[in-house]
Amino acid sequence: MAHKIPTIGFISLGCPKALVDSEHIITRLRAEGYAISPSYRDADLVIVNTCGFIDAAVEESLEAIGEALAENGKVIVTGCLGADSEIIRERWPHVLAITGPQATEEVMTEVHRHLPPQHDPHTSLIPPGGIKLTPRHYAYIKIAEGCNQQCSFCIIPNLRGKLVSRPIGEVMTEAENLVSAGVKELLIVSQDTGAYGVDQKYRSGFWNGRPLKTRLTALAQALGELGVWVRLHYLYPYPHLDELIPMMAEGTILPYLDIPLQHASPAILRNMRRPGSSDRLLQRIADWRKQCPDIALRSTFIVGFPGETEQDFEQLLDFLQAAKLDRVGAFAYSPVAGAAANTLPNPVPEELKQQRLEHFMTLQAEISAAKLAEKRGQTLTVLVDEVDESGAAIARSTADAPEIDGVVHIENGAPLTAGEFAEVTITASDEHDLKGKII
Ligand code: SF4
């Protein structure tokens, strides 16, 4: 017997911008196989796109919601009046969901929740989390594109343009779908993750009818509610990063700060067009560790930047020694076609760059080995990435991002599977990795 096509009634009120929103939603509904009905009786649920411009429009919207509830009973509200959800809930507490304007993704999430689309042999082949190239248990989410900074060695702003943040509701819906598909760790990336929402003036978006500011702290808080590991990458050293530390201490997001610093000499940082006072930064690092003793700090540095003197390099080594960062990547400077830094005087000879890089990495290897040795005897929660035929596993602790950081080798053969969390006692360490036993 043929199934009835899921059918939606649609009421569109308000100005042309609201009309465009309605068109987007109806286009998505039709693309996913929903029928649109002009009558309440034939519809399985009704969407009301509201207007909240003046009092008369508010009243008209509230009446339209009431009529749809009386005639059909199942109503999703979207549009400008949805931005003030209290007014709607007060008069009509039984609406299924409320979103603000320009919220096609959120509306579609609610439609799927209350009226799932019919099985489609083409789209049903795509898992709910989308097609991913990472293992099933972790996934990257890109929250923005482009960058408003002007670091002199980088051409990303020329290539990708200014920062454009994705709507927070869309990001959260993607995260929710990934978690439903079995993802245990979300890795949040963009060129400048800390700047998320600046381009949108931190305006509120909606996720499951709940207003959320387009801002990294609000996003981190909401992601933390999904019950999986949340790891933030590429955080430019903005002052507001300090707001993330209490969330790390409470376990809302992982205690892991990936903060590329690039150098420690004020003269070099100036030429890089980057902020920087290494004393102030050391103070911040000490504060972060005080608030969140488990925090793992990851950074990257460039050695041999044009004009880098022996003294600048010594300042960098002193900073490294004092900061005792957990994970460090370093590169010898190499010019990128089109970068402003190419015109700076006094390039460092190639051989000297390589010597400095080696010196830098030797010092960091000692720091890293000493820091990892402190973990011996500790019990850590790890996420298992791989298990071989012998039962030996490779896992990661909260301090280890996939691909770029170290791992925890688990020696003894308790039956583990990839994507599972486990508790291990650390038995050995070197300058990159740990070894542990399942408790
Ligand atoms: S290095 Fe990072 S912050 Fe600086 S311009 Fe490039 S993308 Fe932006």
Coordinates of C-alpha atoms and ligand atoms in Angstrom, one line a residue:
M1 CA 0.0 0.0 0.0
A2 CA 1.4 3.5 -0.9
H3 CA 2.2 5.7 2.1
K4 CA 0.5 9.1 2.3
I5 CA 3.0 11.8 1.4
P6 CA 3.8 13.9 4.5
T7 CA 2.0 17.2 3.9
I8 CA 2.7 20.6 5.4
G9 CA 0.3 23.6 5.6
F10 CA 2.1 27.0 5.3
I11 CA 1.0 30.5 6.4
S12 CA 3.3 33.3 5.4
L13 CA 2.8 36.7 6.9
G14 CA 4.9 39.9 6.9
C15 CA 7.3 41.7 4.6
P16 CA 9.2 40.5 1.4
K17 CA 12.2 39.4 3.5
A18 CA 9.8 37.0 5.4
L19 CA 8.4 35.9 2.1
V20 CA 11.9 35.0 0.9
D21 CA 12.4 33.0 4.1
S22 CA 9.1 31.2 3.4
E23 CA 10.3 30.4 -0.1
H24 CA 13.5 28.9 1.2
I25 CA 11.7 26.7 3.7
I26 CA 9.1 25.6 1.1
T27 CA 11.9 24.9 -1.4
R28 CA 13.6 22.6 1.1
L29 CA 10.3 20.9 2.0
R30 CA 9.6 20.2 -1.6
A31 CA 13.2 19.0 -2.3
E32 CA 12.8 16.5 0.6
G33 CA 9.5 15.2 -0.8
Y34 CA 7.0 17.0 1.5
A35 CA 3.7 18.1 -0.1
I36 CA 2.4 21.6 0.6
S37 CA -1.4 21.9 1.3
P38 CA -3.6 25.0 1.1
S39 CA -6.0 23.5 3.6
Y40 CA -5.5 22.9 7.3
R41 CA -7.4 19.6 7.2
D42 CA -5.1 17.9 4.6
A43 CA -1.9 19.0 6.4
D44 CA -0.1 16.8 8.9
L45 CA 1.3 20.0 10.5
V46 CA 1.3 23.7 9.8
I47 CA 4.2 26.2 9.7
V48 CA 3.3 29.8 10.5
N49 CA 5.9 32.4 9.4
T50 CA 5.2 35.4 11.5
C51 CA 5.7 39.1 11.5
G52 CA 6.5 41.2 14.6
F53 CA 7.1 44.6 13.1
I54 CA 4.3 46.6 14.8
D55 CA 1.6 45.7 17.4
A56 CA -1.0 45.0 14.7
A57 CA 1.3 42.6 13.0
V58 CA 2.1 40.8 16.3
E59 CA -1.6 40.4 16.9
E60 CA -2.3 39.2 13.4
S61 CA 0.5 36.6 13.8
L62 CA -0.8 35.4 17.2
E63 CA -4.3 35.0 15.7
A64 CA -2.9 33.0 12.8
I65 CA -1.1 30.7 15.2
G66 CA -4.3 30.3 17.2
E67 CA -6.3 29.5 14.1
A68 CA -3.8 26.9 12.9
L69 CA -3.8 25.3 16.3
A70 CA -7.6 25.1 16.4
E71 CA -7.9 23.8 12.9
N72 CA -4.9 21.4 12.8
G73 CA -3.3 21.2 16.2
K74 CA 0.3 20.7 15.2
V75 CA 2.1 24.1 14.6
I76 CA 5.7 25.2 14.1
V77 CA 6.2 28.9 14.4
T78 CA 9.1 30.8 12.6
G79 CA 9.8 34.4 11.6
C80 CA 10.3 37.7 13.3
L81 CA 7.9 37.2 16.1
G82 CA 9.7 33.9 16.9
A83 CA 12.7 36.0 18.1
D84 CA 10.5 36.8 21.1
S85 CA 9.4 33.3 21.9
E86 CA 7.9 34.3 25.3
I87 CA 5.0 36.2 23.7
I88 CA 4.1 33.2 21.7
R89 CA 4.5 30.6 24.5
E90 CA 2.4 32.8 26.8
R91 CA -0.6 32.8 24.5
W92 CA 0.0 29.4 22.8
P93 CA 2.0 27.1 25.0
H94 CA 1.3 24.1 22.9
V95 CA 3.0 25.1 19.7
L96 CA 5.6 22.4 18.7
A97 CA 8.5 24.7 18.2
I98 CA 9.5 28.3 17.7
T99 CA 12.4 29.7 15.7
G100 CA 13.4 33.2 14.7
P101 CA 13.7 34.6 11.1
Q102 CA 16.1 33.2 8.5
A103 CA 16.1 29.9 10.2
T104 CA 15.5 27.3 7.5
E105 CA 17.8 24.7 9.1
E106 CA 16.2 25.0 12.4
V107 CA 12.7 24.8 10.9
M108 CA 13.7 21.7 8.9
T109 CA 15.1 20.1 12.1
E110 CA 11.7 20.6 13.8
V111 CA 9.8 19.3 10.8
H112 CA 12.0 16.2 10.7
R113 CA 11.4 15.7 14.4
H114 CA 7.6 16.0 14.2
L115 CA 7.0 14.7 10.7
P116 CA 9.8 12.6 9.4
P117 CA 10.3 12.6 5.6
Q118 CA 9.4 9.5 3.6
H119 CA 12.1 7.0 2.9
D120 CA 13.9 8.1 -0.3
P121 CA 16.3 5.5 -1.8
H122 CA 18.6 8.3 -2.9
T123 CA 18.9 10.6 0.1
S124 CA 18.5 7.7 2.6
L125 CA 21.9 6.4 1.4
I126 CA 23.4 9.4 3.1
P127 CA 24.0 8.9 6.9
P128 CA 22.4 11.6 9.2
G129 CA 25.8 13.1 10.0
G130 CA 26.6 13.5 6.2
I131 CA 29.6 11.8 4.4
K132 CA 32.7 12.1 6.6
L133 CA 36.3 11.3 5.7
T134 CA 37.3 10.9 9.4
P135 CA 36.8 7.7 11.5
R136 CA 33.3 7.2 12.6
H137 CA 33.9 8.4 16.2
Y138 CA 35.3 11.9 15.6
A139 CA 34.4 14.7 13.2
Y140 CA 35.5 18.2 12.3
I141 CA 33.0 21.0 12.1
K142 CA 34.0 24.2 10.3
I143 CA 32.2 27.1 11.9
A144 CA 33.4 30.0 9.8
E145 CA 35.4 30.8 6.6
G146 CA 37.9 33.5 6.1
C147 CA 39.8 35.8 8.5
N148 CA 39.8 39.4 9.5
Q149 CA 43.4 39.4 10.7
Q150 CA 46.4 40.5 8.6
C151 CA 49.3 38.4 9.8
S152 CA 52.1 39.4 7.4
F153 CA 53.2 35.9 6.6
C154 CA 49.8 34.6 5.7
I155 CA 47.7 34.9 2.5
I156 CA 44.5 33.2 3.8
P157 CA 42.6 36.5 4.0
N158 CA 43.4 37.2 0.3
L159 CA 42.5 33.7 -0.7
R160 CA 39.4 33.1 1.4
G161 CA 38.2 36.7 2.2
K162 CA 37.0 38.2 5.4
L163 CA 35.4 36.2 8.2
V164 CA 32.0 34.7 7.4
S165 CA 30.5 32.8 10.4
R166 CA 28.0 30.1 9.8
P167 CA 24.6 30.5 11.6
I168 CA 24.9 29.0 15.1
G169 CA 21.7 27.0 14.6
E170 CA 23.1 25.4 11.5
V171 CA 26.4 24.5 13.3
M172 CA 24.4 23.1 16.3
T173 CA 22.2 21.0 14.0
E174 CA 25.2 19.6 12.3
A175 CA 26.8 18.8 15.6
E176 CA 23.6 17.1 16.9
N177 CA 23.3 15.0 13.7
L178 CA 27.0 13.9 14.1
V179 CA 26.4 12.9 17.7
S180 CA 23.3 10.9 16.7
A181 CA 25.4 9.2 14.1
G182 CA 27.8 8.0 16.8
V183 CA 30.5 10.7 16.8
K184 CA 32.2 10.9 20.3
E185 CA 34.5 13.9 19.7
L186 CA 33.7 17.1 17.8
L187 CA 36.7 19.1 16.6
I188 CA 35.8 22.8 16.0
V189 CA 37.8 24.5 13.3
S190 CA 38.0 27.6 11.2
Q191 CA 40.8 30.0 10.3
D192 CA 40.2 32.1 13.4
T193 CA 37.8 30.2 15.7
G194 CA 37.9 32.8 18.5
A195 CA 36.5 35.4 16.1
Y196 CA 33.3 33.4 15.5
G197 CA 30.3 35.7 15.2
V198 CA 32.2 39.0 14.9
D199 CA 30.9 39.5 11.4
Q200 CA 27.4 38.9 12.6
K201 CA 27.8 41.3 15.5
Y202 CA 27.1 38.3 17.7
R203 CA 23.4 38.3 16.7
S204 CA 21.2 35.6 18.2
G205 CA 20.4 32.5 16.2
F206 CA 18.1 29.6 17.2
W207 CA 18.7 26.0 18.0
N208 CA 15.6 23.9 18.8
G209 CA 13.7 27.1 19.4
R210 CA 16.3 28.3 21.9
P211 CA 18.0 31.7 21.2
L212 CA 21.8 31.4 21.2
K213 CA 24.3 34.2 20.5
T214 CA 26.6 33.7 17.5
R215 CA 29.6 33.7 19.7
L216 CA 32.3 31.1 20.6
T217 CA 31.5 31.0 24.3
A218 CA 27.8 30.4 23.6
L219 CA 28.6 27.8 21.0
A220 CA 31.0 26.0 23.3
Q221 CA 28.4 26.0 26.1
A222 CA 25.8 24.5 23.8
L223 CA 28.1 22.0 22.2
G224 CA 29.1 20.9 25.7
E225 CA 25.5 19.9 26.3
L226 CA 25.7 17.2 23.6
G227 CA 27.6 14.9 26.0
V228 CA 30.6 14.3 23.8
W229 CA 34.2 15.6 23.7
V230 CA 34.4 19.1 22.3
R231 CA 37.8 20.3 21.2
L232 CA 38.5 23.8 19.9
H233 CA 41.2 24.5 17.4
Y234 CA 43.0 27.7 16.1
L235 CA 42.3 30.2 18.8
Y236 CA 44.0 33.5 18.1
P237 CA 45.1 34.9 21.5
Y238 CA 42.1 37.3 22.0
P239 CA 41.4 38.4 25.6
H240 CA 38.0 36.8 25.6
L241 CA 39.6 33.3 25.3
D242 CA 39.8 33.6 29.1
E243 CA 36.1 33.0 29.3
L244 CA 36.6 29.5 27.9
I245 CA 38.8 28.4 30.8
P246 CA 36.0 28.0 33.4
M247 CA 34.1 25.8 30.9
M248 CA 37.2 23.7 30.5
A249 CA 37.6 23.4 34.3
E250 CA 33.9 22.3 34.6
G251 CA 34.3 19.7 31.9
T252 CA 31.8 21.4 29.5
I253 CA 34.5 21.4 26.7
L254 CA 37.9 19.6 26.7
P255 CA 40.7 21.3 28.7
Y256 CA 42.6 21.9 25.5
L257 CA 43.7 25.3 24.1
D258 CA 45.2 25.3 20.7
I259 CA 46.6 28.8 20.5
P260 CA 49.1 29.6 17.8
L261 CA 51.5 32.2 19.2
Q262 CA 54.1 32.2 16.3
H263 CA 56.8 34.1 18.3
A264 CA 57.7 35.7 21.6
S265 CA 59.9 38.6 20.6
P266 CA 57.9 41.9 20.5
A267 CA 59.9 43.1 17.5
I268 CA 59.1 40.0 15.5
L269 CA 55.5 39.9 16.6
R270 CA 55.1 43.5 15.4
N271 CA 56.6 42.6 12.0
M272 CA 54.3 39.6 11.9
R273 CA 51.4 42.0 12.7
R274 CA 50.4 39.8 15.7
P275 CA 49.6 40.9 19.2
G276 CA 52.1 40.1 21.9
S277 CA 53.6 40.7 25.2
S278 CA 55.2 37.5 26.3
D279 CA 55.1 38.6 30.0
R280 CA 51.4 39.2 29.9
L281 CA 51.0 35.9 28.1
L282 CA 53.0 34.0 30.7
Q283 CA 50.7 35.6 33.4
R284 CA 47.6 34.5 31.5
I285 CA 49.0 30.9 31.1
A286 CA 49.7 30.8 34.9
D287 CA 46.1 32.0 35.5
W288 CA 44.7 29.4 33.1
R289 CA 46.6 26.6 34.8
K290 CA 45.5 27.8 38.2
Q291 CA 41.8 27.7 37.2
C292 CA 42.1 24.5 35.2
P293 CA 45.1 22.4 36.3
D294 CA 44.5 19.8 33.6
I295 CA 44.6 22.2 30.7
A296 CA 46.8 21.1 27.8
L297 CA 48.3 24.0 25.8
R298 CA 49.2 23.6 22.2
S299 CA 50.9 26.2 20.1
T300 CA 52.8 26.7 16.8
F301 CA 55.8 29.0 16.2
I302 CA 57.8 30.3 13.2
V303 CA 61.5 30.5 13.6
G304 CA 63.8 32.4 11.2
F305 CA 61.3 35.1 10.4
P306 CA 62.8 38.0 8.4
G307 CA 64.8 40.2 10.8
E308 CA 65.0 37.6 13.6
T309 CA 68.2 38.4 15.5
E310 CA 70.1 36.1 18.0
Q311 CA 68.4 38.1 20.8
D312 CA 64.9 37.6 19.3
F313 CA 65.5 33.9 19.1
E314 CA 66.8 33.8 22.7
Q315 CA 63.6 35.5 23.8
L316 CA 61.6 32.8 22.0
L317 CA 63.6 30.1 23.8
D318 CA 63.2 31.8 27.1
F319 CA 59.5 32.0 26.6
L320 CA 59.3 28.3 25.6
Q321 CA 61.3 27.4 28.7
A322 CA 59.0 29.5 31.0
A323 CA 55.7 28.6 29.4
K324 CA 56.3 24.8 29.4
L325 CA 53.6 24.2 26.7
D326 CA 52.3 20.7 26.3
R327 CA 52.3 20.5 22.5
V328 CA 54.3 22.6 20.2
G329 CA 54.7 22.6 16.4
A330 CA 57.4 24.8 14.7
F331 CA 58.3 25.7 11.2
A332 CA 61.3 27.5 9.6
Y333 CA 59.9 30.6 7.9
S334 CA 59.4 30.2 4.2
P335 CA 58.0 33.0 2.1
V336 CA 54.5 32.5 0.6
A337 CA 53.9 34.2 -2.7
G338 CA 51.9 37.3 -2.2
A339 CA 52.5 37.6 1.6
A340 CA 53.4 41.1 3.0
A341 CA 56.4 39.6 5.0
N342 CA 58.2 38.9 1.7
T343 CA 59.2 42.6 1.5
L344 CA 60.7 42.7 5.0
P345 CA 64.5 43.3 5.2
N346 CA 67.2 41.0 6.6
P347 CA 66.0 37.5 5.7
V348 CA 67.6 34.8 7.9
P349 CA 69.9 32.5 5.9
E350 CA 68.4 29.1 5.3
E351 CA 71.1 27.2 7.2
L352 CA 70.7 29.4 10.3
K353 CA 66.9 29.0 10.1
Q354 CA 67.4 25.2 10.2
Q355 CA 69.8 25.4 13.1
R356 CA 67.4 27.5 15.1
L357 CA 64.6 25.1 14.3
E358 CA 66.6 22.2 15.5
H359 CA 67.6 24.0 18.6
F360 CA 64.0 25.0 19.3
M361 CA 62.7 21.5 18.8
T362 CA 65.4 19.9 21.0
L363 CA 64.4 22.2 23.9
Q364 CA 60.7 21.5 23.4
A365 CA 61.4 17.8 23.3
E366 CA 63.0 18.0 26.7
I367 CA 60.0 20.0 28.0
S368 CA 57.5 17.7 26.5
A369 CA 59.3 14.6 27.8
A370 CA 59.3 16.1 31.4
K371 CA 55.7 17.0 31.1
L372 CA 54.6 13.6 29.9
A373 CA 56.7 11.9 32.6
E374 CA 54.6 13.7 35.2
K375 CA 51.6 11.7 33.9
R376 CA 53.1 8.3 34.9
G377 CA 50.9 6.7 37.6
Q378 CA 47.9 8.9 36.7
T379 CA 44.6 7.5 35.5
L380 CA 43.3 9.1 32.3
T381 CA 40.2 8.8 30.3
V382 CA 41.0 8.0 26.7
L383 CA 39.1 7.6 23.5
V384 CA 40.2 4.5 21.5
D385 CA 41.1 5.2 17.9
E386 CA 42.4 1.9 16.7
V387 CA 42.7 -1.7 17.9
D388 CA 44.9 -4.3 16.1
E389 CA 44.5 -8.0 15.9
S390 CA 46.5 -8.6 19.0
G391 CA 44.2 -6.4 21.0
A392 CA 46.7 -3.6 21.5
A393 CA 45.0 -0.2 21.1
I394 CA 46.0 3.3 20.2
A395 CA 44.0 5.9 22.0
R396 CA 44.0 9.6 22.9
S397 CA 43.6 11.5 26.1
T398 CA 41.9 14.9 26.4
A399 CA 45.4 16.4 25.7
D400 CA 45.7 14.8 22.3
A401 CA 44.0 16.0 19.2
P402 CA 44.0 13.5 16.3
E403 CA 46.9 13.6 13.8
I404 CA 48.8 16.5 15.4
D405 CA 49.5 15.4 19.0
G406 CA 50.7 12.3 20.7
V407 CA 48.8 9.1 21.5
V408 CA 48.3 6.7 24.4
H409 CA 49.4 3.1 23.5
I410 CA 47.4 0.6 25.5
E411 CA 49.4 -2.6 26.0
N412 CA 47.3 -5.2 27.7
G413 CA 44.5 -6.8 25.8
A414 CA 41.2 -5.9 27.4
P415 CA 38.7 -6.2 24.6
L416 CA 38.4 -2.6 23.3
T417 CA 36.8 -1.2 20.2
A418 CA 37.5 2.0 18.3
G419 CA 35.3 4.8 19.4
E420 CA 35.0 3.6 23.0
F421 CA 36.1 5.5 26.1
A422 CA 38.4 3.7 28.5
E423 CA 40.2 4.4 31.8
V424 CA 43.9 3.7 31.7
T425 CA 46.8 4.0 34.2
I426 CA 49.9 5.5 32.6
T427 CA 52.9 3.3 32.9
A428 CA 55.5 4.9 30.6
S429 CA 56.2 8.0 28.5
D430 CA 58.6 9.4 26.0
E431 CA 58.7 12.9 24.4
H432 CA 55.6 12.4 22.3
D433 CA 53.5 9.5 23.6
L434 CA 52.3 7.7 26.7
K435 CA 51.8 4.0 27.4
G436 CA 49.0 2.7 29.7
K437 CA 47.2 -0.2 31.0
I438 CA 43.4 -0.7 31.2
I439 CA 42.4 -0.6 34.9
Ligands
SF4_1 S1 47.7 33.3 10.3 FE1 45.6 32.8 11.0 S2 44.9 34.7 12.1 FE2 46.7 35.3 10.9 S3 45.8 36.0 8.9 FE3 46.3 33.9 8.6 S4 44.4 32.8 9.0 FE4 44.2 34.8 9.9

